[in-house]
Structures are given as structure tokens and as C-alpha cells.
XYZ file of C-alpha atoms in Angstrom:
571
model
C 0.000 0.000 0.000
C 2.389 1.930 0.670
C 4.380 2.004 -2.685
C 1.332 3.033 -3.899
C 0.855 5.603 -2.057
C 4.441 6.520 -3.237
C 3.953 6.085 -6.846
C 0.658 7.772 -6.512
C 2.396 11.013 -4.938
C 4.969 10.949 -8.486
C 1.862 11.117 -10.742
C 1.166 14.564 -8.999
C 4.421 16.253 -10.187
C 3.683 14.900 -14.144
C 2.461 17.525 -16.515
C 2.270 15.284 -19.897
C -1.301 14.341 -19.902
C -0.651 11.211 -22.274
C 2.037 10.068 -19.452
C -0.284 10.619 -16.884
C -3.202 8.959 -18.253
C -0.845 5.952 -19.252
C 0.582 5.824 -15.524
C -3.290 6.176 -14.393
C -4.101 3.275 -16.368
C -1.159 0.983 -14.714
C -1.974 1.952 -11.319
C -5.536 1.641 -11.367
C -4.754 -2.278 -12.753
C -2.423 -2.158 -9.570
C -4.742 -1.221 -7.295
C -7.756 -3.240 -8.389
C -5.567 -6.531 -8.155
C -4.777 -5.541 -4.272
C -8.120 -5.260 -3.906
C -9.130 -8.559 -5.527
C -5.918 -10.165 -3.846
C -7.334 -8.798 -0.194
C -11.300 -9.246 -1.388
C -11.569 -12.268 0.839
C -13.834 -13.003 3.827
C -12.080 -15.503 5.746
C -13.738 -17.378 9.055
C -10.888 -20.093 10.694
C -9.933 -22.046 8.072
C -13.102 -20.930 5.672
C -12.023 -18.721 2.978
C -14.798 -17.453 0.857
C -14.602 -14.709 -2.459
C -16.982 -13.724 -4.797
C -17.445 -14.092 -8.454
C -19.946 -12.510 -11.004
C -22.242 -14.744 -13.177
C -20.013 -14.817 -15.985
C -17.477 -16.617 -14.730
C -16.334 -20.529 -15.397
C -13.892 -21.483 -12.404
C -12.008 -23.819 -12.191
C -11.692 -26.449 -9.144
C -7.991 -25.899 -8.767
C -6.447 -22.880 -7.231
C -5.831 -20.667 -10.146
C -6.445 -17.330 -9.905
C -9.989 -16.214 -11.775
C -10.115 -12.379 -10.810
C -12.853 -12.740 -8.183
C -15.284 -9.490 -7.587
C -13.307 -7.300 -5.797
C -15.733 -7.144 -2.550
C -16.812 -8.409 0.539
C -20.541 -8.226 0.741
C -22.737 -9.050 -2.790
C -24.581 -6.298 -4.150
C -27.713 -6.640 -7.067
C -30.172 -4.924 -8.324
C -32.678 -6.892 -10.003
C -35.943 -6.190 -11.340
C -39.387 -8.090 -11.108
C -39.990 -10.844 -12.720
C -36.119 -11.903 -13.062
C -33.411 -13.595 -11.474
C -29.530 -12.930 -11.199
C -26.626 -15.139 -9.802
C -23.405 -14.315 -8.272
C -21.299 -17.020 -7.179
C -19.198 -17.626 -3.827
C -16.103 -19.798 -4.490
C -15.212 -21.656 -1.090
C -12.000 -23.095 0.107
C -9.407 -23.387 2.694
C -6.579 -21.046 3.555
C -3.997 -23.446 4.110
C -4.816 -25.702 1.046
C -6.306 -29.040 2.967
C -9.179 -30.570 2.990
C -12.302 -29.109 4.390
C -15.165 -31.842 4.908
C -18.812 -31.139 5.535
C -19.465 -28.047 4.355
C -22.946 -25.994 4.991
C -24.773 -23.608 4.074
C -27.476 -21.107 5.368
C -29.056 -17.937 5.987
C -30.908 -17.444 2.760
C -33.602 -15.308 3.286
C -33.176 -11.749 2.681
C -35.958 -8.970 4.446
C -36.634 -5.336 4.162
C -38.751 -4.827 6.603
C -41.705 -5.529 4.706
C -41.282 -8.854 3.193
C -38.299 -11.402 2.257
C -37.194 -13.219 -0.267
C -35.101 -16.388 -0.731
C -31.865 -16.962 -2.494
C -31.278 -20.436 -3.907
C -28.204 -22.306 -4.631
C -26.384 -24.924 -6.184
C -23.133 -26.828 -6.692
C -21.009 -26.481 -9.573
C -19.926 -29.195 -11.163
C -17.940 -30.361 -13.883
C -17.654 -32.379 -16.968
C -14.068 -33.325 -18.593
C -13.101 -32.925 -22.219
C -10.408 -35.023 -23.491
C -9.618 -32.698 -26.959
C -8.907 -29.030 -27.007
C -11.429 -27.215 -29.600
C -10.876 -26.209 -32.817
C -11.797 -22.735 -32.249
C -9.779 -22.259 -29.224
C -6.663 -24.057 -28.723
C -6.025 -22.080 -25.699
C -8.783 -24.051 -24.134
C -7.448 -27.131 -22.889
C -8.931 -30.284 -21.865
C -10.118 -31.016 -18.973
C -12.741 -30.472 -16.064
C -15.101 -27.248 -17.234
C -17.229 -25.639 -14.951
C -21.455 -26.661 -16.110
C -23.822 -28.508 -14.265
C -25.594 -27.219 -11.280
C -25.748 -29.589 -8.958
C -28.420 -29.732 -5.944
C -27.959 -27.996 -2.780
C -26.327 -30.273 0.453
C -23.415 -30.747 2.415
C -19.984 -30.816 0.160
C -15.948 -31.166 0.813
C -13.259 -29.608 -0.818
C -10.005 -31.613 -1.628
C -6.690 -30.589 -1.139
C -5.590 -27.538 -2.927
C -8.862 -26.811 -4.106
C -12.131 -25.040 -4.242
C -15.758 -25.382 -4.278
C -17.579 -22.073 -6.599
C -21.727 -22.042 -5.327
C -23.897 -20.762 -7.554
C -26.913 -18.462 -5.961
C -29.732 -17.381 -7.067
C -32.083 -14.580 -6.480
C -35.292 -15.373 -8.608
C -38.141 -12.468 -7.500
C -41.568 -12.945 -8.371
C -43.684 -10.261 -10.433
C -45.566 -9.187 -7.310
C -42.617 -8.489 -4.788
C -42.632 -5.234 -2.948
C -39.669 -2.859 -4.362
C -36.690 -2.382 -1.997
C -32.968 -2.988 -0.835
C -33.717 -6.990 0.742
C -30.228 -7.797 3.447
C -29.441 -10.855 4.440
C -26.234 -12.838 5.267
C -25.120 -16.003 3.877
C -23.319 -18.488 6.574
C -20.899 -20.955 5.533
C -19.553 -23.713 8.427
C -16.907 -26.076 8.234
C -16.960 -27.991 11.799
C -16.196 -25.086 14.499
C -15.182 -22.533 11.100
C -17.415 -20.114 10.225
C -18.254 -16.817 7.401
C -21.308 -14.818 7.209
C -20.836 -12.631 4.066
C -22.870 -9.850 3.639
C -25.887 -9.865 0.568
C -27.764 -6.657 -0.463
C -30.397 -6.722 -3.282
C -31.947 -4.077 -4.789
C -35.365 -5.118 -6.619
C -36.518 -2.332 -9.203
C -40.148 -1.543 -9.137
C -40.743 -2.272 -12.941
C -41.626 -5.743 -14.332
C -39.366 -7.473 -16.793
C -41.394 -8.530 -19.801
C -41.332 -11.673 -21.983
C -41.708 -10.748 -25.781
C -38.712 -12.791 -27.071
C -39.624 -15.848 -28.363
C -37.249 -18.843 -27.422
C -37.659 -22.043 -29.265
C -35.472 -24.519 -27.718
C -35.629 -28.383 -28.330
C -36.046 -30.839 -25.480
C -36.667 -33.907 -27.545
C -39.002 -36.023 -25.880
C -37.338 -38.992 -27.800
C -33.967 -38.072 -27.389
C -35.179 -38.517 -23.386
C -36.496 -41.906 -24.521
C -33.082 -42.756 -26.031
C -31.390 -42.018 -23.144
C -33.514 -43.270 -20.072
C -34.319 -46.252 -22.728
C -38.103 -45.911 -21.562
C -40.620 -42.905 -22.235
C -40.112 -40.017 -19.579
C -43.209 -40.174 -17.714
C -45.121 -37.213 -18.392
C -45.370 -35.366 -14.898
C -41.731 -35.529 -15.275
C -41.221 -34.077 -18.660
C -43.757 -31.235 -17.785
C -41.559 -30.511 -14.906
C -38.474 -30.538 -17.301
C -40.451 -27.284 -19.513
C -41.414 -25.949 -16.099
C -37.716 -25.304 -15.237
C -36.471 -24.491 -19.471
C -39.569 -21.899 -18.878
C -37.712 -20.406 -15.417
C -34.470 -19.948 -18.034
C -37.017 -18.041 -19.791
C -36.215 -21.137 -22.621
C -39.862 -22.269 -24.506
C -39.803 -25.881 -25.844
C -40.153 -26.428 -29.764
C -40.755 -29.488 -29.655
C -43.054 -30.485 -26.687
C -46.320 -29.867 -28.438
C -45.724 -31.717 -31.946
C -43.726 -34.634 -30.078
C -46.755 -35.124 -27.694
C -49.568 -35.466 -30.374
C -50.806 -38.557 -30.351
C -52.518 -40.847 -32.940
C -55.673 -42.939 -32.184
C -56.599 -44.560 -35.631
C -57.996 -41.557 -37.280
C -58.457 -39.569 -34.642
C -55.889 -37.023 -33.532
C -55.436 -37.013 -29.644
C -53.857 -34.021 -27.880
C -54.646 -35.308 -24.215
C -50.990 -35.039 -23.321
C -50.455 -31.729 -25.223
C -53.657 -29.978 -23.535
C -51.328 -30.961 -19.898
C -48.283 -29.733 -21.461
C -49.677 -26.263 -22.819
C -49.483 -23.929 -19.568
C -45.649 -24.458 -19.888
C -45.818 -23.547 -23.766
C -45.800 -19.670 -24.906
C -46.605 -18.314 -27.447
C -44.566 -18.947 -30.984
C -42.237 -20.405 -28.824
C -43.600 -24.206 -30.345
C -44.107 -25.672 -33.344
C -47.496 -27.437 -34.157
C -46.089 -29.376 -37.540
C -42.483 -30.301 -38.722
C -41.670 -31.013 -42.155
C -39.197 -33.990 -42.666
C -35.815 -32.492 -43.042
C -35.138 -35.189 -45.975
C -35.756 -32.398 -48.750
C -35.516 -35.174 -51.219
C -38.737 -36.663 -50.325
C -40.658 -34.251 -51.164
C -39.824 -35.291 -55.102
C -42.200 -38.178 -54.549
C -45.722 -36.877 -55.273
C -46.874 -39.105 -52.402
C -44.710 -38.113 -49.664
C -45.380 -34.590 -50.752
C -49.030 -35.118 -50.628
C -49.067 -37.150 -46.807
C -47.453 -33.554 -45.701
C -50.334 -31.997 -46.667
C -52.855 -34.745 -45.511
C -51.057 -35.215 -42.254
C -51.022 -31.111 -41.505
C -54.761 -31.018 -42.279
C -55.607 -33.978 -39.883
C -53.731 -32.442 -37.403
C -54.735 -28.494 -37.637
C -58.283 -29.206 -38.442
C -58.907 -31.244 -34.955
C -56.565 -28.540 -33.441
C -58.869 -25.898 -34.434
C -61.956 -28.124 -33.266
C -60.624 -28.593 -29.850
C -60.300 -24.691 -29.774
C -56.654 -24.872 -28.649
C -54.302 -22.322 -28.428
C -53.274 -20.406 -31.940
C -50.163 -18.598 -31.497
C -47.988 -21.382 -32.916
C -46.013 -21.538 -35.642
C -44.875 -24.062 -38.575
C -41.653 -25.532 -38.590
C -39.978 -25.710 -41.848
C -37.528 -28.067 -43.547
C -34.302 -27.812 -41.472
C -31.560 -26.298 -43.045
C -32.522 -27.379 -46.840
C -29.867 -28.019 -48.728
C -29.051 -29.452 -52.506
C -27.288 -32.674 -53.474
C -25.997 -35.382 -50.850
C -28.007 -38.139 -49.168
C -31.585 -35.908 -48.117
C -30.809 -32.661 -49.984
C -32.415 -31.887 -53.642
C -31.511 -33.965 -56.650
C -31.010 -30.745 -58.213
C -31.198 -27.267 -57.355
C -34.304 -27.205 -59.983
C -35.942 -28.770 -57.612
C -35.883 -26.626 -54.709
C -38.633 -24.834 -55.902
C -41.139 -27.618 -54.677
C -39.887 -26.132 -51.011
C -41.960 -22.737 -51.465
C -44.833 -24.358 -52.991
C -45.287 -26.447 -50.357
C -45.024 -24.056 -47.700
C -48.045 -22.406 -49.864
C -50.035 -25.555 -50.060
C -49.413 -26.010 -46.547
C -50.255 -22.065 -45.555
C -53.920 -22.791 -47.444
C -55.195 -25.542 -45.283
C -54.083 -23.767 -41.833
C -52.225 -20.190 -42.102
C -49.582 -20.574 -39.483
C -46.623 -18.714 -39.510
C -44.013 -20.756 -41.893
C -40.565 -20.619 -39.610
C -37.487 -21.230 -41.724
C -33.747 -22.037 -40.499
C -31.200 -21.529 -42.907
C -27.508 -22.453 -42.662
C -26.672 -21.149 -46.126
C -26.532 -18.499 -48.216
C -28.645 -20.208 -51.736
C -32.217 -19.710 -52.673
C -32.547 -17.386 -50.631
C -34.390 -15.553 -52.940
C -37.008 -18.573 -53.861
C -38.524 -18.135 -50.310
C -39.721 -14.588 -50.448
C -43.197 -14.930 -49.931
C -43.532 -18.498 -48.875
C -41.113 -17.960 -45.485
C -42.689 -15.414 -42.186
C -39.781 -15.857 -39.939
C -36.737 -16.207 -41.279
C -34.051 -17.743 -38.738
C -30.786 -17.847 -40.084
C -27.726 -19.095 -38.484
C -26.001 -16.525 -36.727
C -22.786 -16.952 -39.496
C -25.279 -16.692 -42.219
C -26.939 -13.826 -40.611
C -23.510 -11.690 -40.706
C -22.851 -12.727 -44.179
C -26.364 -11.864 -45.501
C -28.223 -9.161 -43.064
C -28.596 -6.868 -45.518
C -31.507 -9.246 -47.255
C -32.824 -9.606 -43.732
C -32.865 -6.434 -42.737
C -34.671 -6.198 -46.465
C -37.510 -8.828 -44.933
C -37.810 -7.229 -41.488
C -38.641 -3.778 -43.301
C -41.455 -6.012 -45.361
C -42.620 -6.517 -41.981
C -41.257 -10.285 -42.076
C -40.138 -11.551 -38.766
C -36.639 -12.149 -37.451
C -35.235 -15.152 -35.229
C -31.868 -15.803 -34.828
C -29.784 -19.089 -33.792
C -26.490 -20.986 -33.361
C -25.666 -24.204 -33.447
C -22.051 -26.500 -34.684
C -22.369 -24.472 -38.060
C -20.881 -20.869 -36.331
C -17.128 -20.894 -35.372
C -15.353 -18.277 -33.490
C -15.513 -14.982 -33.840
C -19.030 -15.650 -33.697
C -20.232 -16.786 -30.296
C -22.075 -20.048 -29.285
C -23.007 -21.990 -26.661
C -19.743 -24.361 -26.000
C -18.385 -25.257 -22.870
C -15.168 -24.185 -23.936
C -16.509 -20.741 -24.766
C -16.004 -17.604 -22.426
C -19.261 -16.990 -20.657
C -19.768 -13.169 -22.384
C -20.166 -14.960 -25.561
C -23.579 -17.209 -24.375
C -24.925 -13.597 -23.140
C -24.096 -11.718 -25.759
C -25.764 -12.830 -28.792
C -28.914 -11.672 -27.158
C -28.150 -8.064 -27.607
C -27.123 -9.022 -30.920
C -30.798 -10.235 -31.277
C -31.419 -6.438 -30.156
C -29.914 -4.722 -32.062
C -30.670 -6.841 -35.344
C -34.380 -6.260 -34.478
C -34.506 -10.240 -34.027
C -37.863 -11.270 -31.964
C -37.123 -14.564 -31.643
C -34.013 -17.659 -30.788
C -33.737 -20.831 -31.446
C -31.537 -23.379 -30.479
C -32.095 -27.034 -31.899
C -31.701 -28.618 -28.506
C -31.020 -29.185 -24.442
C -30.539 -32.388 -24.246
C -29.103 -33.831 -26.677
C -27.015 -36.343 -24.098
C -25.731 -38.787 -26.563
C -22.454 -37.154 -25.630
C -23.137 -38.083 -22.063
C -21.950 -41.545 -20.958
C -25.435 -42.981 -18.317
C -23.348 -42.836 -15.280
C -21.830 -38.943 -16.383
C -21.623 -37.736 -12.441
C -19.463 -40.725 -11.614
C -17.443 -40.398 -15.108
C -18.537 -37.215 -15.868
C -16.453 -37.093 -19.728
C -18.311 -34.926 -22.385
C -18.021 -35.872 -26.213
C -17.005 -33.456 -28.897
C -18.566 -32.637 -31.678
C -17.152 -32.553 -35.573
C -14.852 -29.667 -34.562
C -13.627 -31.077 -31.488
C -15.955 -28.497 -29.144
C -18.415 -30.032 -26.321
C -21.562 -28.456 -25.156
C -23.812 -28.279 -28.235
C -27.594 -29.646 -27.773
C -26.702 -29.410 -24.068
C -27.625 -26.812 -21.731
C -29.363 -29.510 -18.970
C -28.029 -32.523 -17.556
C -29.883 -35.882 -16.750
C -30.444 -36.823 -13.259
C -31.751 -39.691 -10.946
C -35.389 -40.393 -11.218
C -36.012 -38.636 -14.204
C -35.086 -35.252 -12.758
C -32.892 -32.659 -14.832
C -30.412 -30.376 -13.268
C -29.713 -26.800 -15.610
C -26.200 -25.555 -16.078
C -24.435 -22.201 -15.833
C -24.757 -21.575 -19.337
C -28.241 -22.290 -18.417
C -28.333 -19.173 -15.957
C -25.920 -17.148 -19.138
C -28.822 -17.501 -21.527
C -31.124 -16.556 -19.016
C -29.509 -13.723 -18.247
C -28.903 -12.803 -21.979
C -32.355 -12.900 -22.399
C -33.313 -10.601 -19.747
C -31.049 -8.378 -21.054
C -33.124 -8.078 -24.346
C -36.050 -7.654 -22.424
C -34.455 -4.650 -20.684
C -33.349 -3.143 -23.954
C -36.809 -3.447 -25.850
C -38.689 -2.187 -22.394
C -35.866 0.780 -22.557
C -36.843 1.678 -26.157
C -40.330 1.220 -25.845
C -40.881 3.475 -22.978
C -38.581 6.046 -24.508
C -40.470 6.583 -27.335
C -43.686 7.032 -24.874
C -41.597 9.646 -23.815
C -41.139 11.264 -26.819
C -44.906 11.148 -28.122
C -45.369 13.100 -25.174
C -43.405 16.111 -26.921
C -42.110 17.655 -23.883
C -39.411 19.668 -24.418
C -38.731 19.276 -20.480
C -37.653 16.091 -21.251
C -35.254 16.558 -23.844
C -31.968 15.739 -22.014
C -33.350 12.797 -20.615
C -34.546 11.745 -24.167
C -31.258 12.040 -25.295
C -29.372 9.954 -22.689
C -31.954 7.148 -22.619
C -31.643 7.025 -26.627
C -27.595 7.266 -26.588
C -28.162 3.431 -24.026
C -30.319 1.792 -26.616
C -27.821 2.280 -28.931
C -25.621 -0.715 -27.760
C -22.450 0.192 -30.129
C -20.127 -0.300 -27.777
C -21.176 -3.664 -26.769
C -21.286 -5.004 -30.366
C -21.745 -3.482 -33.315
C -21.623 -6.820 -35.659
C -22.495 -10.574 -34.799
C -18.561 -11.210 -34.974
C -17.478 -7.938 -32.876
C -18.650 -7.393 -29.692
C -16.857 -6.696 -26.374
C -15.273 -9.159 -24.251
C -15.588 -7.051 -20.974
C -18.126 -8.715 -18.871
C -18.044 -5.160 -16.539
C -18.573 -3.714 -19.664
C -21.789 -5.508 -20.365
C -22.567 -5.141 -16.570
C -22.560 -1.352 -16.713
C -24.118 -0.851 -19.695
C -27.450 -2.861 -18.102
C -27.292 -1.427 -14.644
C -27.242 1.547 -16.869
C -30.536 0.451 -18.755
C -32.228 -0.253 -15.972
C -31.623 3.211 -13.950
C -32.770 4.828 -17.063
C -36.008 2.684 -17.203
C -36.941 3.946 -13.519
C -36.231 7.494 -14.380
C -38.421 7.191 -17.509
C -41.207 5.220 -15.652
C -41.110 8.460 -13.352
C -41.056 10.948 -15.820
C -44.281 9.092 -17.285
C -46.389 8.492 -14.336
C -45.350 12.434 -13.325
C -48.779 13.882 -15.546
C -46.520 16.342 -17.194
């Protein structure tokens, strides 16, 4: 400290300002490492620090830049959550046993709320990616395990993930609480203050993710019961994540008669566009058979028309082939053929008129589909190669979704393991800014790449490029239960942050219709935060600062309560 103090006393006496600011720069780098380096809140043998919910940590003892604090502080709004994580371990580098933790509640006086938490856990790779050979193999920070007692081995650590998830209806406030942590007679309490926002946090993105009911099959080897599997879109729908798949996997076929007894159950967890009520084959080449082009249409008619009889719900939307393509195996014989794609989507529009949804991991044809395609979804690579034609369809009023998958490589981000955590947030203020309304992502659970007893051997296969993570964002568990990950909680958050963005810009331009020139200035500054330039500017340039990011929405949000004042002022 007291060097610094020295070296802090030498900046005084400089008169270059581009010395100054450099020395600044390499003090205030300095200073924030002390403080991370002290940052610890330390009970006996318990040492406890505090990370942000963008960090992967390791088990081992490397240093991860914690949050340079000693208490947690959050604001969060209604009708969100937020994690931070507390990374536990010992100060002389043995083994702590028995671990446990309590003191969840937080009050202000008026009410309380209750933080939730979980174990992170781990799954091994056994190949570095392609993408990022300076991401080894090894154990990578994922699944969140349930709550109990844990140990920590020697030289190592144990990061908790909490929780604070705060219903619509809570009463606005700063909510205290301390959160204990006891190792036999060791002990920490660290301090927690959260800050809930009096405004409610919307849902108007659509998110259609795939939790295959018979990939579940495939992996339990027996059908998921259904209680269970309704439980399993309870929790995707508290990661803000709707299921694509649960409605048209769940039809069921009784001779002639359609039967949606199981869907009817499964609907409450369902919103809306966020499922598909039809999917055409993805064998493209099929469709050159008269017949198999015609049991498309009969098939969609049996199922819309008793649909439509059972007065069932209407916001859903048609899932088209999947990633068409020409030549191979399934594609077209012949690009000549493609055109059969379009008129089918017509044929299929004039029995039942939902919304025709259309991925697209290529740049052909693109063309051929004007007219026949509503949303257009186009991998995130394609997007950046082709967004002027999509900005084209957006300003025919055409609708936008967005998704990644095995097909985008770095610099565009994706849901890996092996990716940093910024990049699973970030592509939701790409969504933003692109004027996307809607994400896919083709799937949760894909745990083919899982071995049946993963916790015991918990090894992760790769994919073509060597990367692990893709089609899993949940992890099986005992009885049928799923457990989310931390890229779970990333997308979650990601997705929150949209919704703060488009509640920014819509009450901004309330604002302005009220043509006060009183509120000019503030006008100005909430407009110069929805433009998000200096968090990304391009699908494949966007900052890598998670404080960055952080600022920029604590930002948001302080401008949303000043705005929701101006408006409820009368003036």
C-alpha cells in the first residue's frame, strides 16, 4: 500500500497528460488486483470470495479475478433472477469436509425473499477445440448440482452458484441478508444486499429450444413419464427457454383420430410462438415423390383441423424443412428442384395459415422463399454474411429469429463449454440490435455425448470440430429429474437483457410522443443506451468485458426507472 501511495504522490508532479493517463491506467490495474488479492472473507480455516455470473472457475487454485468485494450487491428487477457465485475453500490448502450452508432469506422490513443455490460441477473434455486451442482439456465448470453438504479436496475449491429469482408481485426495496458458511467449528457470514426495481421485466422474445421427448427416450431407454417431462419445460420456462418441440412430439394418434390429451397438460408451460405445431421432414428429397409430398399436406390437415376443433391455443407456428440443402443423401436432386420447397409451404399455408418458420444455414435460394417464409431464422454466421436481405424482410414486416448451433465458429459466439461466458450472453443483444424477436436453439438435451453414469465419469463428447456443449444446456439426473447448467443461468440472463433493452426503447419513445421539451436531455441519454455500439456493433465484434456488459445494463435499468417516473409524473 504503501508504494502506492508513493507512486501515486509521483503522478502529482507529471504535466504530460498522455504520461499521466498511461501511468493512471497501470496503477488503477495495480490497485484493483490488491483489492481482488485482499477481497476475501475468511472465518478459521473458511475462505470465501466472490465471483460474477459470468465466470467458469475452475476447481484448482488458479487465480480467476474474483469481484473485488466483501458483501454481494444486485439490483434486479421483477420478474427476473440474477446469480453471483461464492467460491469456497481453505486457507492453508487441505481438505475441508462437511461443508454448509445457510441464511438465505433476505428482508426489508416488509417482506423477504429467498436466495437459492447450487453446486457447480464439472464435466471433462479429453480434446482441445478447434476454435480455441487455448482451451485445454479437462474439467469445465457446467452442471448445477443440488444444494447439500460438500468437501473440498486438497488444494482446491468449491464455486456455489446463488440465485435470487423475484416474483412479479414483490414489494420494491434494498432486501439484506447474510449467507453463513460452516466447516466444523469454522465459520463466514458474508454480507448480501439486493436491490429489486419496481418495474416488471417482460417476456416478448420468443425462445424455441428443443427438449426432444425422444432423445429422453433414447437415453432413459423408456418414455419419460409425463409429470416428469412437464416438470423438465417448467424449469427451461424459469431460463425463460420455450420448448419447440413439446407440443408436436406429444400429439398422439388414435386410428384416425388425432389425440392431444398429453399436449392440452403440457400447454401452460408452452408460450406463445415459442412451439411448433407441424415439422416437415428435413429429408428435402422426399418431397420429389408426389406421395410423400401429398401425406405432408394430408397429415397437416388432420392435425390443424382437430386442433382448431378442440379450440386450442393459436399462437404457434410451422416448422420448416431444417436447413434445406441441394445434393448429398436428403438434400435436392437438383437445385431445380428446390422450388417444390416454397410451394409447399403455400399448399401447406392454405389448409391452416400458421406462420411458416425457416432455419437456414446457407446463403442459396434465398431468394425462392420470399413470400412463402414469415420468420426467417438464419444461423447466426449466415446472418452476418447476408443481413442486408434480412434487414430487407424485417422492413417487409417479415419476422426475425436468430440461432447458433455446430455451423458458427469463433468470432461468432455459441453456446460451448469451452466458450467464455460473455459470448452465451451476448448474442442476445445481438438479437437487439438486429431487431430479431425470436431464438432458437435445436436442442437441451441432446445427451448422446453423455456416458449414463456422467456424475461418476462425468467425460463430455465433442462434436465434428472437437468443441463439447452443443444440444446441451441440462443434464440428466436420478429419477427422471434434470439439473440446468451455468450456461443455463448465461442464456437466461442474456435474455433478460433483451427484455431490458426493448422495455428501454419502448418506454422512450412514450416519452417522446409526449413532446415535452422538459424532457429533452433525458430523451437524449436514454436514446444514446439503446444504442448498444459499444457492446457489439456486428455478430462477430462485440466486447469481451463482462463489466462492460454489466454497466451498460445497470445503466438500462436506472434509465427505465427514471423514464417510468417521468411518465407516471402527468406532465
Amino acid at each position: 500500500m504503501r508504494k502506492l501511495q508513493g507512486e501515486l504522490a509521483e503522478l502529482e508532479k507529471l504535466q504530460d497528460m498522455d504520461v499521466l493517463s498511461s501511468r493512471l491506467d497501470a496503477l488503477e490495474g495495480k490497485v484493483l488486483q490488491l483489492l481482488t488479492k485482499n477481497a476475501v472473507v475468511k472465518g478459521g480455516r473458511l475462505e470465501v470470495r466472490i465471483g460474477h455470473s459470468l465466470q467458469k472457475i475452475s476447481s484448482d487454485q488458479k487465480p480467476f479475478g474474483n469481484v473485488p468485494e466483501r458483501q454481494v450487491r444486485i439490483s434486479v428487477a421483477r420478474n427476473e433472477a440474477e446469480s453471483f457465485q461464492l467460491i469456497v475453500s481453505s486457507s492453508d490448502g487441505k481438505p475441508l469436509k462437511d461443508v454448509s450452508v445457510s441464511g438465505l432469506e433476505l428482508k426489508n422490513g416488509f417482506s423477504s425473499l429467498n436466495l437459492s443455490w447450487h453446486r457447480v460441477g464439472y464435466v471433462k473434455t479429453l480434446e482441445a477445440p478447434s476454435g480455441y486451442p487455448d482451451a485445454p482439456p479437462g474439467l469445465w465448470a457446467d452442471p448445477l448440482l443440488p444444494p447439500g453438504k460438500f468437501s473440498i479436496g486438497e488444494k482446491s475449491r468449491q464455486p456455489l452458484w446463488f440465485t435470487i429469482q423475484v416474483p412479479e408481485n414483490a414489494i420494491p426495496g434494498v432486501y439484506h441478508g447474510h449467507v453463513k458458511l460452516t466447516a466444523g467449528s469454522d465459520k463466514v457470514e458474508l454480507p448480501v444486499l439486493i436491490r429489486v426495481r419496481p418495474f416488471v421485466v417482460p417476456r416478448t422474445l420468443s425462445s424455441a429450444f428443443g427438449n426432444y421427448f425422444g432423445a429422453l427416450t433414447r437415453y432413459y431407454k423408456q418414455e419419460m413419464p409425463l409429470d416428469k417431462f412437464i416438470a423438465f419445460c417448467h424449469l427451461m420456462n424459469q431460463y425463460r427457454m420455450g420448448s419447440k418441440s413439446a407440443v408436436r412430439e406429444n400429439i398422439r394418434y388414435n386410428g384416425d383420430k388425432v389425440d392431444f390429451s398429453r399436449v392440452k397438460k403440457l400447454l401452460p408451460e408452452v408460450y406463445q410462438y415459442d412451439a411448433g405445431i407441424y415439422r416437415i421432414s428435413t429429408r428435402c428429397r422426399q418431397l420429389e415423390d408426389n406421395a410423400r409430398y401429398q401425406s405432408n399436406l394430408d397429415k397437416y390437415r388432420k392435425i390443424t383441423e382437430a386442433w382448431q376443433k378442440e379450440n386450442l391455443r393459436e399462437k404457434m407456428f410451422l416448422y420448416g424443412i431444417d436447413e434445406p440443402s441441394v445434393g448429398g443423401k436428403d438434400g435436392f436432386s437438383s437445385e431445380s428442384k428446390s422450388y417444390l420447397m416454397p410451394q409447399l409451404y403455400r399448399d401447406l399455408k392454405k389448409i391452416a395459415p400458421y406462420p411458416v418458420m425457416q432455419t437456414l444455414n446457407s446463403t442459396g435460394g434465398l431468394g425462392n422463399l420470399v413470400g412463402a417464409v414469415d420468420i426467417w431464422c438464419p444461423l447466426l454466421t449466415i446472418y452476418a454474411q447476408k443481413a442486408k436481405f434480412f434487414q430487407e424482410r424485417l422492413a417487409n414486416n417479415e419476422t426475425l429469429w436468430l440461432y447458433t448451433c455446430n455451423g458458427d465458429y469463433p468470432p461468432i459466439p455459441n453456446f460451448y463449454i469451452e466458450r467464455p461466458g460473455i459470448e452465451h450472453r451476448i448474442m442476445f443483444w445481438q438479437a437487439y440490435r438486429e431487431g430479431a424477436t425470436g431464438f432458437l436453439y435445436w436442442a437441451v438435451n441432446w445427451w448422446a455425448v453423455l456416458p449414463q453414469n456422467w456424475q461418476e465419469n462425468p467425460i463430455i463428447k465433442s462434436d465434428k470440430g472437437r468443441n463439447h456443449g452443443d444440444g446441451v444446456l441440462f443434464y440428466p439426473a436420478p429419477g427422471f429429474e434434470v439439473w440446468p447448467s451455468i450456461r443455463a443461468a448465461m442464456v437466461r440472463d442474456g435474455i433478460e437483457d433483451y427484455e431490458y433493452l426493448v422495455l428501454l426503447k419502448k418506454l422512450t419513445a412514450e416519452l417522446k410522443q409526449k413532446k415535452n421539451g422538459a424532457y429533452q436531455k433525458l430523451i437524449n441519454r436514454a436514446e444514446a443506451l439503446c444504442n448498444i455500439n459499444e457492446i457489439t456493433t456486428h455478430i462477430d465484434r462485440y466486447t469481451k468485458s463482462p463489466e462492460k456488459l454489466f454497466s451498460h445494463r445497470e445503466k438500462a435499468g436506472d434509465m427505465i426507472e427514471e423514464i417510468m417516473t417521468a411518465l407516471n409524473s402527468g406532465r
